[in-house]
Short mmCIF file of C-alpha atoms in Angstrom, two decimals:
data_model
loop_
_atom_site.label_atom_id
_atom_site.label_comp_id
_atom_site.label_asym_id
_atom_site.label_seq_id
_atom_site.Cartn_x
_atom_site.Cartn_y
_atom_site.Cartn_z
CA MET A 121 -10.06 -11.75 7.16
CA GLY A 122 -9.43 -8.14 8.16
CA GLN A 123 -8.97 -7.29 11.83
CA TRP A 124 -8.70 -4.00 13.72
CA PHE A 125 -6.73 -3.33 16.88
CA GLU A 126 -6.43 -0.35 19.20
CA ASN A 127 -2.64 -0.51 19.42
CA ILE A 128 0.54 -2.07 18.06
CA SER A 129 1.08 -5.42 19.79
CA GLN A 130 4.48 -7.02 20.40
CA ASP A 131 3.78 -9.42 17.51
CA HIS A 132 2.94 -6.47 15.25
CA ALA A 133 6.12 -4.63 16.26
CA GLU A 134 8.35 -7.64 15.62
CA TRP A 135 6.78 -8.17 12.20
CA ILE A 136 7.14 -4.48 11.29
CA LYS A 137 10.87 -4.59 12.07
CA LYS A 138 11.35 -7.36 9.50
CA GLN A 139 9.82 -5.43 6.61
CA LYS A 140 12.21 -3.85 4.11
CA VAL A 141 9.80 -1.30 2.63
CA PHE A 142 6.67 0.57 3.72
CA PHE A 143 4.35 3.16 2.21
CA VAL A 144 3.14 6.49 3.61
CA ALA A 145 -0.18 7.98 2.47
CA THR A 146 -1.37 11.55 3.09
CA ALA A 147 -3.71 14.00 1.39
CA PRO A 148 -4.69 17.69 1.54
CA LEU A 149 -8.09 18.81 2.81
CA ASP A 150 -9.23 19.91 -0.61
CA GLY A 151 -11.00 16.99 -2.32
CA ARG A 152 -9.49 18.06 -5.64
CA GLY A 153 -5.95 17.92 -4.25
CA CYS A 154 -3.31 15.28 -4.92
CA VAL A 155 -3.37 12.17 -2.73
CA ASN A 156 0.22 11.17 -2.07
CA THR A 157 1.76 7.75 -1.46
CA SER A 158 5.50 7.55 -0.76
CA PRO A 159 7.54 4.31 -0.63
CA LYS A 160 10.22 4.23 2.07
CA GLY A 161 13.28 2.02 2.26
CA HIS A 162 16.33 1.75 4.53
CA ASP A 163 16.11 1.04 8.25
CA CYS A 164 14.30 4.30 8.96
CA LEU A 165 11.16 3.34 10.91
CA ARG A 166 10.98 2.85 14.66
CA VAL A 167 8.12 1.59 16.85
CA LEU A 168 8.25 3.90 19.87
CA GLY A 169 5.32 2.41 21.76
CA PRO A 170 1.94 0.72 21.37
CA ASN A 171 0.47 3.83 19.75
CA GLN A 172 3.42 5.69 18.26
CA VAL A 173 5.93 5.22 15.45
CA CYS A 174 8.40 7.50 13.71
CA TYR A 175 10.56 7.40 10.64
CA LEU A 176 13.63 9.38 9.62
CA GLU A 177 12.87 11.28 6.42
CA LEU A 178 15.62 11.83 3.87
CA SER A 179 15.55 14.70 1.38
CA GLY A 180 13.79 14.20 -1.94
CA SER A 181 12.24 16.12 -4.79
CA GLY A 182 8.74 16.13 -3.23
CA ILE A 183 7.46 17.60 0.03
CA GLU A 184 3.89 16.23 0.03
CA THR A 185 3.99 14.39 3.38
CA GLN A 186 5.26 17.37 5.33
CA SER A 187 2.83 19.76 3.65
CA HIS A 188 -0.20 17.54 4.25
CA LEU A 189 0.69 16.83 7.88
CA GLU A 190 1.15 20.50 8.63
CA GLU A 191 -2.27 21.24 7.14
CA ASN A 192 -4.39 18.43 8.62
CA GLY A 193 -2.24 15.77 10.34
CA ARG A 194 -3.80 12.69 8.69
CA ILE A 195 -1.48 9.80 7.89
CA THR A 196 -1.57 6.09 7.09
CA VAL A 197 1.53 3.87 7.08
CA MET A 198 1.16 0.57 5.20
CA PHE A 199 3.32 -2.55 5.18
CA ALA A 200 2.96 -5.69 3.01
CA ALA A 201 4.74 -9.02 3.28
CA PHE A 202 6.64 -9.84 0.09
CA GLU A 203 8.11 -13.00 1.60
CA GLY A 204 6.92 -15.52 4.18
CA ALA A 205 3.32 -15.63 5.35
CA PRO A 206 0.99 -13.12 3.65
CA ARG A 207 -0.04 -10.02 5.59
CA ILE A 208 -0.92 -6.38 5.04
CA MET A 209 -0.82 -3.94 7.94
CA ARG A 210 -1.99 -0.34 8.12
CA LEU A 211 -1.21 2.11 10.90
CA ILE A 212 -3.85 4.85 10.83
CA GLY A 213 -3.54 8.03 12.84
CA THR A 214 -2.21 11.56 12.95
CA GLY A 215 1.32 12.75 12.36
CA ARG A 216 3.50 15.79 12.71
CA VAL A 217 6.82 17.00 11.39
CA VAL A 218 9.82 17.13 13.74
CA ARG A 219 12.15 19.54 12.01
CA VAL A 220 15.80 18.72 11.43
CA ASP A 221 18.20 20.23 14.00
CA SER A 222 15.38 21.00 16.46
CA PRO A 223 15.94 19.74 20.05
CA GLU A 224 13.23 17.09 19.64
CA PHE A 225 14.75 15.91 16.35
CA ASN A 226 18.22 15.60 17.90
CA LYS A 227 16.80 13.70 20.88
CA LEU A 228 14.95 11.19 18.69
CA LEU A 229 18.01 10.83 16.44
CA GLN A 230 20.29 10.06 19.39
CA GLU A 231 17.90 7.66 21.10
CA HIS A 232 16.71 5.66 18.10
CA TYR A 233 19.15 6.00 15.19
CA GLN A 234 22.62 6.09 16.67
CA GLY A 235 24.66 3.30 15.10
CA SER A 236 22.44 3.04 12.02
CA ASP A 237 23.55 3.82 8.47
CA LEU A 238 21.27 6.86 8.48
CA TYR A 239 22.68 8.52 11.58
CA ASP A 240 25.50 10.34 9.77
CA ALA A 241 23.76 10.55 6.39
CA GLN A 242 23.70 13.98 4.77
CA GLY A 243 20.33 15.37 3.70
CA LYS A 244 18.25 14.32 6.70
CA ARG A 245 15.12 16.45 6.37
CA SER A 246 12.87 15.62 9.32
CA ILE A 247 11.52 12.89 11.54
CA ILE A 248 7.86 12.13 10.93
CA LEU A 249 6.18 11.22 14.22
CA ALA A 250 2.82 9.42 14.00
CA ASP A 251 0.32 8.74 16.78
CA VAL A 252 -1.49 5.53 15.84
CA ARG A 253 -5.18 5.17 16.75
CA LYS A 254 -6.03 2.13 14.60
CA VAL A 255 -4.00 -0.89 13.49
CA GLY A 256 -5.55 -2.85 10.64
CA THR A 257 -4.39 -6.22 9.32
CA SER A 258 -5.68 -8.07 6.27
CA CYS A 259 -4.79 -11.23 4.37
CA GLY A 260 -2.51 -9.98 1.61
CA PHE A 261 -3.23 -13.11 -0.41
CA ALA A 262 -2.82 -11.24 -3.71
CA VAL A 263 0.52 -9.60 -2.82
CA PRO A 264 3.26 -11.28 -4.92
CA TYR A 265 6.53 -12.72 -3.66
CA TYR A 266 9.68 -10.67 -4.14
CA ASP A 267 13.26 -11.48 -3.17
CA TYR A 268 15.12 -8.81 -1.23
CA LYS A 269 18.59 -8.10 -2.66
CA GLY A 270 19.67 -5.19 -0.51
CA PRO A 271 19.19 -1.48 0.10
CA ARG A 272 19.45 1.00 -2.74
CA ASN A 273 21.94 3.59 -1.50
CA THR A 274 21.73 6.00 -4.45
CA LEU A 275 19.88 8.70 -2.50
CA ILE A 276 22.30 8.58 0.43
CA HIS A 277 25.32 8.76 -1.91
CA TYR A 278 23.75 11.66 -3.80
CA PHE A 279 23.34 13.86 -0.73
CA ASN A 280 26.57 12.76 0.96
CA LYS A 281 28.38 14.56 -1.87
CA LYS A 282 26.64 17.84 -1.01
CA SER A 283 27.58 20.45 1.60
CA ASP A 284 25.05 21.78 4.11
CA GLU A 285 24.63 24.88 1.94
CA GLU A 286 24.00 22.77 -1.15
CA VAL A 287 21.38 20.70 0.68
CA GLN A 288 19.63 23.88 1.80
CA GLY A 289 19.76 25.12 -1.79
CA TYR A 290 18.12 21.89 -2.90
CA TRP A 291 15.33 22.40 -0.33
CA ALA A 292 14.82 25.96 -1.53
CA ALA A 293 14.59 24.81 -5.16
CA LYS A 294 12.53 21.63 -4.71
CA ASN A 295 10.72 21.68 -1.37
CA LYS A 296 9.09 25.09 -1.05
CA TYR A 297 5.53 24.03 -1.90
CA SER A 298 3.51 20.86 -2.35
CA LEU A 299 1.95 20.02 -5.71
CA ASP A 300 -1.20 21.85 -4.59
CA GLY A 301 0.66 24.94 -3.39
CA LEU A 302 0.66 24.16 0.34
CA PRO A 303 3.70 25.36 2.34
CA GLY A 304 6.55 22.86 2.34
CA MET A 305 9.82 23.11 4.28
CA ARG A 306 9.78 25.55 7.19
CA HIS A 307 13.28 26.35 8.36
CA GLU A 308 14.32 29.66 9.83
CA PHE A 309 17.86 29.48 8.41
CA LEU A 310 16.47 29.64 4.86
CA GLY A 311 15.06 33.13 5.41
CA PRO A 312 11.95 34.90 6.76
CA GLU A 313 9.58 33.42 4.17
CA TRP A 314 10.48 29.93 5.40
CA THR A 315 9.89 30.61 9.07
CA GLY A 316 7.01 28.62 10.48
CA LYS A 317 6.11 27.00 13.76
CA ASN A 318 5.56 23.28 13.36
CA ARG A 319 3.15 21.63 15.77
CA GLY A 320 4.71 20.49 19.02
CA PRO A 321 4.02 17.41 21.17
CA GLY A 322 0.33 17.19 22.06
CA GLU A 323 -0.53 20.29 20.05
CA ALA A 324 -3.77 19.92 18.13
CA VAL A 325 -4.19 20.70 14.45
CA VAL A 326 -5.79 24.14 14.15
CA LEU A 327 -7.49 24.44 10.79
CA PRO A 328 -7.85 27.84 9.10
CA VAL A 329 -11.36 29.34 8.90
CA TRP A 330 -11.57 28.77 5.16
CA ALA A 331 -11.00 25.05 5.61
CA THR A 332 -13.89 24.58 8.05
CA SER A 333 -16.69 26.35 6.16
CA PRO A 334 -20.10 24.66 5.93
CA SER A 335 -21.20 23.06 2.68
CA GLY A 336 -22.78 25.25 0.04
CA LEU A 337 -21.65 28.46 -1.61
CA SER A 338 -20.47 31.01 0.93
CA LYS A 339 -17.77 33.57 1.50
CA ASN A 340 -15.66 30.92 3.23
CA SER A 341 -16.17 28.26 0.55
CA ILE A 342 -15.08 30.72 -2.14
CA LEU A 343 -12.04 31.55 -0.03
CA ALA A 344 -11.37 27.83 0.36
CA TRP A 345 -11.32 27.45 -3.40
CA ILE A 346 -8.84 30.32 -3.73
CA MET A 347 -6.60 29.04 -0.93
CA SER A 348 -6.55 25.50 -2.31
CA GLY A 349 -4.75 26.51 -5.50
CA THR A 350 -1.42 28.10 -6.26
CA GLY A 351 -1.23 31.83 -6.87
CA LEU A 352 -0.43 31.26 -10.55
CA ALA A 353 -3.37 28.89 -11.04
CA ASN A 354 -5.81 31.24 -9.31
CA ALA A 355 -4.54 34.22 -11.32
CA THR A 356 -4.89 32.27 -14.58
CA ILE A 357 -8.46 31.20 -13.82
CA LEU A 358 -9.42 34.68 -12.63
CA SER A 359 -7.94 36.29 -15.75
CA ALA A 360 -9.76 33.83 -17.98
CA GLY A 361 -13.02 34.59 -16.18
CA ILE A 362 -12.56 38.33 -16.60
CA ALA A 363 -11.74 37.91 -20.30
CA ILE A 364 -14.81 35.73 -20.91
CA GLY A 365 -17.01 38.16 -18.97
CA ALA A 366 -15.68 41.12 -20.95
CA GLY A 367 -16.25 39.27 -24.23
CA LEU A 368 -19.85 38.46 -23.34
CA ALA A 369 -20.48 42.06 -22.29
CA THR A 370 -19.08 43.35 -25.60
CA LEU A 371 -21.22 40.88 -27.58
CA SER A 372 -24.32 41.91 -25.66
CA ASN A 373 -23.68 45.62 -26.31
CA LYS A 374 -23.21 45.00 -30.06
CA ARG A 375 -26.53 43.18 -30.26
CA ARG A 376 -28.29 46.06 -28.55
CA HIS A 377 -26.93 48.54 -31.09
#
């Protein structure tokens, strides 16, 4: 039977620490956008308190979680027992990106990751900090058993061979935008176009005007549609619309004559 709690209990925290993998789910505001679910391994998650967790994010080819959190802050972290008693747990709340090399990042790294295998790993990209407002548990009776063999260190080995400049080059090539064209990495040392202020502690998500328009066709809803796509996609659709419109106009004129 499913149960809901207002915070992470000591029993919850102890169970979370035993899990070898968890999943992070985020999504953009646009209902047509890509819902993302990312599996996370290694000893990267920490329970900071009854209503807060964080995890150390390593570099990868996608930037969906960061992009979605910067736009709307929604996040769900899910765990499932693959051994022992069955259980599924979801931590539902809001999250924000703590950028690598920022004072807050360095403080969290020192306090919670010193001595871990990830502390000196190359390619650390951020710490995702989540404020948990709901903890949900359910049976997990249909989750299969799996035997844990050990961590897969391929990603760590891959980035440990790269210099700082090569890692930044990877970010510039792979992490500039989400799949839906939302801004990705925001780091001043990559140049002016990358500069962006991530939300700080206690700072609310401020949605752009186009994202808060009422339902129905309006100036803001049209703008929302434009902003939700990439520049290339919008240009392609607009060009196709102009071409179709021009063709219909030409056909109409020929019929008149």
